[in-house]
Amino acid sequence: GTEILRGEAPWRILKHGRKRSVIMHSPEYVGGIAWHLFLDPETHHASLRLHPDFVDDHGPLALLWHPHLRPIDQMLLMYNFASTGGAMLHAASAIFAGHGVVFLGRSGVGKSTIARQILSSRFGATIINDEGAVVRRTRAGFDLYGTPWPSSLRIASDHKAPLNCLFFLQQDKMDTIEELAPAAALERLLPVSQVPWYDQEYMDPILATLEKLVATVPAYLLRCEKGFGVVDLIQQHVSDFQKVPA
């Protein structure tokens, strides 16, 4: 195959037509390969070959926790979404009375803080996840799904809801909400989305999904300080769009 990416860690990605393979190298094992992942995004099939000594060294549960294997699950989903109208986002997510809401931002901007405040509030919202979210296109718009990768709150559920609102988090001294035009929302969305920038064949459809997302779902800049007042502001905003017929 043709190499399209060599990571800082000892792994690389090769292309074989529309298929892909990911190889984790390690001098610890005969042949120099700890594992080899084969992906066929077109048929949504994958296979993983582990060096037997790798299993012996780390045990049968290595797939669940070993840092050398951490890219596999997210990579599988990212490539799968390229052909199914989905995308993975760095976001906390919640459901307010059946309406899905995501709070997007890089690490440290306050996703888990917002989720913790909502969880402790009187509004009865359901936290889906405090770190990662999945969105997928539907005939009516987009649906929101949880992911199995929690952050500090250790919340990772499999809830699903229609996605009604995107909040981009920005730390500030005051709590305010500002509506964003689709172009401004997309500019903020790209850095917090998982996109295979190194692989144009699969990058383009995911970018098209993200463009459709900001054109379909209302987006807002949520400036906030780390206090519970922002939850009241969010609830009021969510209540306003709950009054609008679907």
PDB file of C-alpha atoms in Angstrom:
ATOM      1  CA  GLY A   1       0.000   0.000   0.000  1.00  0.00           C
ATOM      2  CA  THR A   2       0.868   3.701  -0.188  1.00  0.00           C
ATOM      3  CA  GLU A   3       1.755   5.418   3.073  1.00  0.00           C
ATOM      4  CA  ILE A   4      -0.472   8.430   3.747  1.00  0.00           C
ATOM      5  CA  LEU A   5       0.398   9.155   7.378  1.00  0.00           C
ATOM      6  CA  ARG A   6       3.174   8.401   9.830  1.00  0.00           C
ATOM      7  CA  GLY A   7       2.268   9.390  13.372  1.00  0.00           C
ATOM      8  CA  GLU A   8       4.535  10.647  16.132  1.00  0.00           C
ATOM      9  CA  ALA A   9       3.926   7.341  17.873  1.00  0.00           C
ATOM     10  CA  PRO A  10       5.339   4.327  15.994  1.00  0.00           C
ATOM     11  CA  TRP A  11       2.235   3.816  13.854  1.00  0.00           C
ATOM     12  CA  ARG A  12       1.375   4.586  10.237  1.00  0.00           C
ATOM     13  CA  ILE A  13      -1.581   4.450   7.853  1.00  0.00           C
ATOM     14  CA  LEU A  14      -1.503   2.935   4.362  1.00  0.00           C
ATOM     15  CA  LYS A  15      -4.058   3.108   1.545  1.00  0.00           C
ATOM     16  CA  HIS A  16      -4.948   0.182  -0.696  1.00  0.00           C
ATOM     17  CA  GLY A  17      -7.443   1.651  -3.161  1.00  0.00           C
ATOM     18  CA  ARG A  18     -10.436   2.562  -0.979  1.00  0.00           C
ATOM     19  CA  LYS A  19      -9.256   0.298   1.841  1.00  0.00           C
ATOM     20  CA  ARG A  20      -6.943   1.375   4.653  1.00  0.00           C
ATOM     21  CA  SER A  21      -4.592  -0.308   7.089  1.00  0.00           C
ATOM     22  CA  VAL A  22      -3.060   0.952  10.314  1.00  0.00           C
ATOM     23  CA  ILE A  23       0.152  -0.589  11.611  1.00  0.00           C
ATOM     24  CA  MET A  24       1.610  -0.211  15.101  1.00  0.00           C
ATOM     25  CA  HIS A  25       5.352  -0.936  15.044  1.00  0.00           C
ATOM     26  CA  SER A  26       7.300  -2.138  18.057  1.00  0.00           C
ATOM     27  CA  PRO A  27      10.846  -3.511  18.283  1.00  0.00           C
ATOM     28  CA  GLU A  28       9.702  -5.669  21.200  1.00  0.00           C
ATOM     29  CA  TYR A  29       8.123  -8.250  18.895  1.00  0.00           C
ATOM     30  CA  VAL A  30       9.454 -10.524  16.184  1.00  0.00           C
ATOM     31  CA  GLY A  31       8.688  -8.882  12.860  1.00  0.00           C
ATOM     32  CA  GLY A  32       8.481  -5.461  14.504  1.00  0.00           C
ATOM     33  CA  ILE A  33       4.666  -5.164  14.439  1.00  0.00           C
ATOM     34  CA  ALA A  34       2.496  -5.179  17.583  1.00  0.00           C
ATOM     35  CA  TRP A  35      -0.806  -5.025  15.680  1.00  0.00           C
ATOM     36  CA  HIS A  36      -2.227  -4.465  12.214  1.00  0.00           C
ATOM     37  CA  LEU A  37      -5.717  -3.083  11.590  1.00  0.00           C
ATOM     38  CA  PHE A  38      -7.433  -3.543   8.200  1.00  0.00           C
ATOM     39  CA  LEU A  39     -10.338  -1.231   7.307  1.00  0.00           C
ATOM     40  CA  ASP A  40     -12.848  -1.427   4.493  1.00  0.00           C
ATOM     41  CA  PRO A  41     -14.995   1.682   5.020  1.00  0.00           C
ATOM     42  CA  GLU A  42     -17.126   0.912   1.991  1.00  0.00           C
ATOM     43  CA  THR A  43     -18.454  -2.324   3.492  1.00  0.00           C
ATOM     44  CA  HIS A  44     -17.966  -1.258   7.155  1.00  0.00           C
ATOM     45  CA  HIS A  45     -15.784  -4.287   7.834  1.00  0.00           C
ATOM     46  CA  ALA A  46     -12.546  -4.374   9.799  1.00  0.00           C
ATOM     47  CA  SER A  47     -10.117  -6.953  11.125  1.00  0.00           C
ATOM     48  CA  LEU A  48      -7.381  -6.645  13.717  1.00  0.00           C
ATOM     49  CA  ARG A  49      -4.326  -8.868  13.965  1.00  0.00           C
ATOM     50  CA  LEU A  50      -2.411  -8.856  17.239  1.00  0.00           C
ATOM     51  CA  HIS A  51       1.057 -10.274  17.697  1.00  0.00           C
ATOM     52  CA  PRO A  52       0.631 -13.271  20.048  1.00  0.00           C
ATOM     53  CA  ASP A  53       3.358 -11.952  22.342  1.00  0.00           C
ATOM     54  CA  PHE A  54       1.417  -8.680  22.648  1.00  0.00           C
ATOM     55  CA  VAL A  55      -1.566 -10.600  24.013  1.00  0.00           C
ATOM     56  CA  ASP A  56       0.704 -12.619  26.287  1.00  0.00           C
ATOM     57  CA  ASP A  57       2.334  -9.449  27.613  1.00  0.00           C
ATOM     58  CA  HIS A  58      -0.829  -7.423  28.201  1.00  0.00           C
ATOM     59  CA  GLY A  59      -3.582  -9.993  28.645  1.00  0.00           C
ATOM     60  CA  PRO A  60      -6.818 -10.635  26.752  1.00  0.00           C
ATOM     61  CA  LEU A  61      -8.325  -7.307  27.922  1.00  0.00           C
ATOM     62  CA  ALA A  62      -5.551  -5.274  26.299  1.00  0.00           C
ATOM     63  CA  LEU A  63      -7.977  -4.169  23.597  1.00  0.00           C
ATOM     64  CA  LEU A  64      -9.982  -2.283  26.215  1.00  0.00           C
ATOM     65  CA  TRP A  65      -7.273  -0.173  27.770  1.00  0.00           C
ATOM     66  CA  HIS A  66      -3.827  -0.421  26.242  1.00  0.00           C
ATOM     67  CA  PRO A  67      -2.582   3.015  25.057  1.00  0.00           C
ATOM     68  CA  HIS A  68      -1.122   1.511  21.886  1.00  0.00           C
ATOM     69  CA  LEU A  69      -4.656   0.488  20.888  1.00  0.00           C
ATOM     70  CA  ARG A  70      -6.498   3.680  21.811  1.00  0.00           C
ATOM     71  CA  PRO A  71      -6.663   5.099  18.259  1.00  0.00           C
ATOM     72  CA  ILE A  72      -8.435   2.032  16.903  1.00  0.00           C
ATOM     73  CA  ASP A  73     -12.006   2.527  18.101  1.00  0.00           C
ATOM     74  CA  GLN A  74     -12.204   6.182  17.144  1.00  0.00           C
ATOM     75  CA  MET A  75     -10.524   5.561  13.806  1.00  0.00           C
ATOM     76  CA  LEU A  76     -13.057   2.841  13.003  1.00  0.00           C
ATOM     77  CA  LEU A  77     -15.933   5.221  13.668  1.00  0.00           C
ATOM     78  CA  MET A  78     -14.359   8.163  11.851  1.00  0.00           C
ATOM     79  CA  TYR A  79     -13.916   6.194   8.633  1.00  0.00           C
ATOM     80  CA  ASN A  80     -17.353   4.609   8.972  1.00  0.00           C
ATOM     81  CA  PHE A  81     -19.008   8.021   9.290  1.00  0.00           C
ATOM     82  CA  ALA A  82     -17.481   9.196   6.026  1.00  0.00           C
ATOM     83  CA  SER A  83     -20.058   7.104   4.171  1.00  0.00           C
ATOM     84  CA  THR A  84     -22.956   7.307   6.636  1.00  0.00           C
ATOM     85  CA  GLY A  85     -23.378  11.051   7.163  1.00  0.00           C
ATOM     86  CA  GLY A  86     -21.914  11.160  10.649  1.00  0.00           C
ATOM     87  CA  ALA A  87     -19.169  12.947  12.561  1.00  0.00           C
ATOM     88  CA  MET A  88     -17.464  12.809  15.968  1.00  0.00           C
ATOM     89  CA  LEU A  89     -17.206  16.016  17.980  1.00  0.00           C
ATOM     90  CA  HIS A  90     -15.250  17.126  21.061  1.00  0.00           C
ATOM     91  CA  ALA A  91     -18.315  18.131  23.034  1.00  0.00           C
ATOM     92  CA  ALA A  92     -20.317  17.576  26.161  1.00  0.00           C
ATOM     93  CA  SER A  93     -23.896  16.654  25.313  1.00  0.00           C
ATOM     94  CA  ALA A  94     -27.251  16.739  27.048  1.00  0.00           C
ATOM     95  CA  ILE A  95     -30.966  16.214  26.459  1.00  0.00           C
ATOM     96  CA  PHE A  96     -33.434  18.895  27.560  1.00  0.00           C
ATOM     97  CA  ALA A  97     -37.033  17.623  27.335  1.00  0.00           C
ATOM     98  CA  GLY A  98     -36.216  15.485  24.307  1.00  0.00           C
ATOM     99  CA  HIS A  99     -34.029  18.095  22.615  1.00  0.00           C
ATOM    100  CA  GLY A 100     -30.346  17.295  22.047  1.00  0.00           C
ATOM    101  CA  VAL A 101     -27.786  20.005  22.828  1.00  0.00           C
ATOM    102  CA  VAL A 102     -23.998  19.927  22.473  1.00  0.00           C
ATOM    103  CA  PHE A 103     -21.378  22.120  24.156  1.00  0.00           C
ATOM    104  CA  LEU A 104     -18.295  22.206  21.970  1.00  0.00           C
ATOM    105  CA  GLY A 105     -14.736  23.193  22.764  1.00  0.00           C
ATOM    106  CA  ARG A 106     -11.165  22.114  23.163  1.00  0.00           C
ATOM    107  CA  SER A 107      -9.853  20.519  26.356  1.00  0.00           C
ATOM    108  CA  GLY A 108      -9.970  22.873  29.329  1.00  0.00           C
ATOM    109  CA  VAL A 109     -12.624  25.232  27.995  1.00  0.00           C
ATOM    110  CA  GLY A 110     -15.266  23.959  30.426  1.00  0.00           C
ATOM    111  CA  LYS A 111     -17.215  21.076  28.830  1.00  0.00           C
ATOM    112  CA  SER A 112     -17.143  18.944  31.965  1.00  0.00           C
ATOM    113  CA  THR A 113     -17.885  22.002  34.135  1.00  0.00           C
ATOM    114  CA  ILE A 114     -21.014  22.781  32.112  1.00  0.00           C
ATOM    115  CA  ALA A 115     -22.075  19.142  32.273  1.00  0.00           C
ATOM    116  CA  ARG A 116     -21.540  19.060  36.047  1.00  0.00           C
ATOM    117  CA  GLN A 117     -23.585  22.232  36.518  1.00  0.00           C
ATOM    118  CA  ILE A 118     -26.441  20.902  34.412  1.00  0.00           C
ATOM    119  CA  LEU A 119     -26.334  17.618  36.304  1.00  0.00           C
ATOM    120  CA  SER A 120     -26.621  19.481  39.626  1.00  0.00           C
ATOM    121  CA  SER A 121     -29.361  21.850  38.468  1.00  0.00           C
ATOM    122  CA  ARG A 122     -33.105  21.621  39.024  1.00  0.00           C
ATOM    123  CA  PHE A 123     -33.975  21.354  35.330  1.00  0.00           C
ATOM    124  CA  GLY A 124     -33.860  17.573  35.029  1.00  0.00           C
ATOM    125  CA  ALA A 125     -31.732  17.441  31.886  1.00  0.00           C
ATOM    126  CA  THR A 126     -29.937  14.206  31.013  1.00  0.00           C
ATOM    127  CA  ILE A 127     -26.188  14.325  30.473  1.00  0.00           C
ATOM    128  CA  ILE A 128     -25.170  11.989  27.656  1.00  0.00           C
ATOM    129  CA  ASN A 129     -21.411  12.501  27.786  1.00  0.00           C
ATOM    130  CA  ASP A 130     -18.988  15.143  29.026  1.00  0.00           C
ATOM    131  CA  GLU A 131     -16.292  14.705  26.371  1.00  0.00           C
ATOM    132  CA  GLY A 132     -17.420  13.213  23.061  1.00  0.00           C
ATOM    133  CA  ALA A 133     -20.533  13.304  20.897  1.00  0.00           C
ATOM    134  CA  VAL A 134     -21.628  11.730  17.630  1.00  0.00           C
ATOM    135  CA  VAL A 135     -23.997  13.403  15.187  1.00  0.00           C
ATOM    136  CA  ARG A 136     -25.611  11.772  12.145  1.00  0.00           C
ATOM    137  CA  ARG A 137     -27.709  13.157   9.326  1.00  0.00           C
ATOM    138  CA  THR A 138     -31.360  12.155   9.071  1.00  0.00           C
ATOM    139  CA  ARG A 139     -34.162  13.162   6.734  1.00  0.00           C
ATOM    140  CA  ALA A 140     -35.360  15.640   9.343  1.00  0.00           C
ATOM    141  CA  GLY A 141     -31.960  17.089  10.271  1.00  0.00           C
ATOM    142  CA  PHE A 142     -29.424  15.559  12.650  1.00  0.00           C
ATOM    143  CA  ASP A 143     -29.553  13.136  15.577  1.00  0.00           C
ATOM    144  CA  LEU A 144     -27.259  13.242  18.602  1.00  0.00           C
ATOM    145  CA  TYR A 145     -25.694  10.121  20.130  1.00  0.00           C
ATOM    146  CA  GLY A 146     -23.470   9.420  23.100  1.00  0.00           C
ATOM    147  CA  THR A 147     -19.990   7.894  22.868  1.00  0.00           C
ATOM    148  CA  PRO A 148     -18.143   5.404  25.099  1.00  0.00           C
ATOM    149  CA  TRP A 149     -15.349   7.876  25.958  1.00  0.00           C
ATOM    150  CA  PRO A 150     -16.116   9.825  29.152  1.00  0.00           C
ATOM    151  CA  SER A 151     -14.067  12.559  30.777  1.00  0.00           C
ATOM    152  CA  SER A 152     -13.849  13.573  34.442  1.00  0.00           C
ATOM    153  CA  LEU A 153     -17.554  12.970  35.179  1.00  0.00           C
ATOM    154  CA  ARG A 154     -17.276   9.372  33.958  1.00  0.00           C
ATOM    155  CA  ILE A 155     -20.595   9.692  32.121  1.00  0.00           C
ATOM    156  CA  ALA A 156     -20.933   7.840  28.819  1.00  0.00           C
ATOM    157  CA  SER A 157     -24.465   6.773  27.883  1.00  0.00           C
ATOM    158  CA  ASP A 158     -26.065   5.459  24.708  1.00  0.00           C
ATOM    159  CA  HIS A 159     -28.948   7.966  24.639  1.00  0.00           C
ATOM    160  CA  LYS A 160     -30.161   9.419  21.364  1.00  0.00           C
ATOM    161  CA  ALA A 161     -32.142  12.599  20.606  1.00  0.00           C
ATOM    162  CA  PRO A 162     -32.819  15.002  17.742  1.00  0.00           C
ATOM    163  CA  LEU A 163     -30.071  17.617  17.735  1.00  0.00           C
ATOM    164  CA  ASN A 164     -31.515  21.099  18.201  1.00  0.00           C
ATOM    165  CA  CYS A 165     -28.657  23.358  19.248  1.00  0.00           C
ATOM    166  CA  LEU A 166     -24.877  23.819  19.052  1.00  0.00           C
ATOM    167  CA  PHE A 167     -23.167  25.848  21.779  1.00  0.00           C
ATOM    168  CA  PHE A 168     -19.512  26.794  21.266  1.00  0.00           C
ATOM    169  CA  LEU A 169     -17.929  27.463  24.662  1.00  0.00           C
ATOM    170  CA  GLN A 170     -15.729  30.456  25.409  1.00  0.00           C
ATOM    171  CA  GLN A 171     -14.584  31.428  28.892  1.00  0.00           C
ATOM    172  CA  ASP A 172     -15.535  34.988  29.820  1.00  0.00           C
ATOM    173  CA  LYS A 173     -16.405  37.186  32.801  1.00  0.00           C
ATOM    174  CA  MET A 174     -20.089  37.342  31.827  1.00  0.00           C
ATOM    175  CA  ASP A 175     -22.669  34.777  30.708  1.00  0.00           C
ATOM    176  CA  THR A 176     -23.983  35.644  27.248  1.00  0.00           C
ATOM    177  CA  ILE A 177     -25.322  33.835  24.172  1.00  0.00           C
ATOM    178  CA  GLU A 178     -24.655  35.117  20.662  1.00  0.00           C
ATOM    179  CA  GLU A 179     -26.094  33.555  17.507  1.00  0.00           C
ATOM    180  CA  LEU A 180     -23.506  32.489  14.920  1.00  0.00           C
ATOM    181  CA  ALA A 181     -23.869  32.535  11.141  1.00  0.00           C
ATOM    182  CA  PRO A 182     -23.154  29.161   9.480  1.00  0.00           C
ATOM    183  CA  ALA A 183     -19.738  30.283   8.197  1.00  0.00           C
ATOM    184  CA  ALA A 184     -18.658  31.473  11.653  1.00  0.00           C
ATOM    185  CA  ALA A 185     -20.013  28.282  13.232  1.00  0.00           C
ATOM    186  CA  LEU A 186     -18.110  26.106  10.741  1.00  0.00           C
ATOM    187  CA  GLU A 187     -14.879  27.950  11.519  1.00  0.00           C
ATOM    188  CA  ARG A 188     -15.317  27.061  15.181  1.00  0.00           C
ATOM    189  CA  LEU A 189     -16.560  23.538  14.449  1.00  0.00           C
ATOM    190  CA  LEU A 190     -13.629  22.262  12.381  1.00  0.00           C
ATOM    191  CA  PRO A 191     -10.998  22.352  15.180  1.00  0.00           C
ATOM    192  CA  VAL A 192     -13.283  20.351  17.501  1.00  0.00           C
ATOM    193  CA  SER A 193     -14.302  17.703  14.956  1.00  0.00           C
ATOM    194  CA  GLN A 194     -12.510  14.470  14.137  1.00  0.00           C
ATOM    195  CA  VAL A 195     -11.579  14.707  10.462  1.00  0.00           C
ATOM    196  CA  PRO A 196      -8.971  12.604   8.598  1.00  0.00           C
ATOM    197  CA  TRP A 197      -7.145  15.657   7.210  1.00  0.00           C
ATOM    198  CA  TYR A 198      -4.419  13.397   5.806  1.00  0.00           C
ATOM    199  CA  ASP A 199      -6.879  11.360   3.686  1.00  0.00           C
ATOM    200  CA  GLN A 200      -8.827  13.447   1.179  1.00  0.00           C
ATOM    201  CA  GLU A 201     -11.027  10.599  -0.064  1.00  0.00           C
ATOM    202  CA  TYR A 202     -12.600  10.296   3.380  1.00  0.00           C
ATOM    203  CA  MET A 203     -12.008  13.868   4.521  1.00  0.00           C
ATOM    204  CA  ASP A 204     -14.298  15.422   1.890  1.00  0.00           C
ATOM    205  CA  PRO A 205     -17.538  13.619   2.853  1.00  0.00           C
ATOM    206  CA  ILE A 206     -17.026  14.367   6.552  1.00  0.00           C
ATOM    207  CA  LEU A 207     -16.451  18.045   5.755  1.00  0.00           C
ATOM    208  CA  ALA A 208     -19.655  18.011   3.706  1.00  0.00           C
ATOM    209  CA  THR A 209     -21.500  16.598   6.742  1.00  0.00           C
ATOM    210  CA  LEU A 210     -20.098  19.344   8.986  1.00  0.00           C
ATOM    211  CA  GLU A 211     -21.117  22.035   6.482  1.00  0.00           C
ATOM    212  CA  LYS A 212     -24.629  20.580   6.414  1.00  0.00           C
ATOM    213  CA  LEU A 213     -24.673  20.491  10.218  1.00  0.00           C
ATOM    214  CA  VAL A 214     -24.079  24.229  10.661  1.00  0.00           C
ATOM    215  CA  ALA A 215     -26.506  24.995   7.835  1.00  0.00           C
ATOM    216  CA  THR A 216     -29.228  22.921   9.518  1.00  0.00           C
ATOM    217  CA  VAL A 217     -28.802  23.250  13.298  1.00  0.00           C
ATOM    218  CA  PRO A 218     -28.781  26.670  15.039  1.00  0.00           C
ATOM    219  CA  ALA A 219     -25.355  27.534  16.471  1.00  0.00           C
ATOM    220  CA  TYR A 220     -24.423  29.940  19.261  1.00  0.00           C
ATOM    221  CA  LEU A 221     -21.359  31.284  21.010  1.00  0.00           C
ATOM    222  CA  LEU A 222     -21.819  30.684  24.733  1.00  0.00           C
ATOM    223  CA  ARG A 223     -19.563  32.971  26.737  1.00  0.00           C
ATOM    224  CA  CYS A 224     -19.535  31.951  30.367  1.00  0.00           C
ATOM    225  CA  GLU A 225     -17.697  32.021  33.651  1.00  0.00           C
ATOM    226  CA  LYS A 226     -17.499  28.993  35.865  1.00  0.00           C
ATOM    227  CA  GLY A 227     -20.682  29.597  37.826  1.00  0.00           C
ATOM    228  CA  PHE A 228     -24.171  28.145  37.968  1.00  0.00           C
ATOM    229  CA  GLY A 229     -25.764  31.256  36.448  1.00  0.00           C
ATOM    230  CA  VAL A 230     -24.963  29.988  32.979  1.00  0.00           C
ATOM    231  CA  VAL A 231     -27.286  27.005  33.482  1.00  0.00           C
ATOM    232  CA  ASP A 232     -30.241  29.355  33.920  1.00  0.00           C
ATOM    233  CA  LEU A 233     -29.263  31.110  30.701  1.00  0.00           C
ATOM    234  CA  ILE A 234     -28.991  27.809  28.830  1.00  0.00           C
ATOM    235  CA  GLN A 235     -32.331  26.592  30.179  1.00  0.00           C
ATOM    236  CA  GLN A 236     -34.064  29.804  29.116  1.00  0.00           C
ATOM    237  CA  HIS A 237     -32.601  29.523  25.636  1.00  0.00           C
ATOM    238  CA  VAL A 238     -33.542  25.860  25.347  1.00  0.00           C
ATOM    239  CA  SER A 239     -37.052  26.649  26.577  1.00  0.00           C
ATOM    240  CA  ASP A 240     -37.411  29.234  23.800  1.00  0.00           C
ATOM    241  CA  PHE A 241     -36.719  26.758  21.020  1.00  0.00           C
ATOM    242  CA  GLN A 242     -38.835  24.099  22.718  1.00  0.00           C
ATOM    243  CA  LYS A 243     -41.796  26.419  22.058  1.00  0.00           C
ATOM    244  CA  VAL A 244     -41.122  26.360  18.315  1.00  0.00           C
ATOM    245  CA  PRO A 245     -42.988  23.514  16.537  1.00  0.00           C
ATOM    246  CA  ALA A 246     -40.657  20.868  15.086  1.00  0.00           C
TER     247      ALA A 246
END
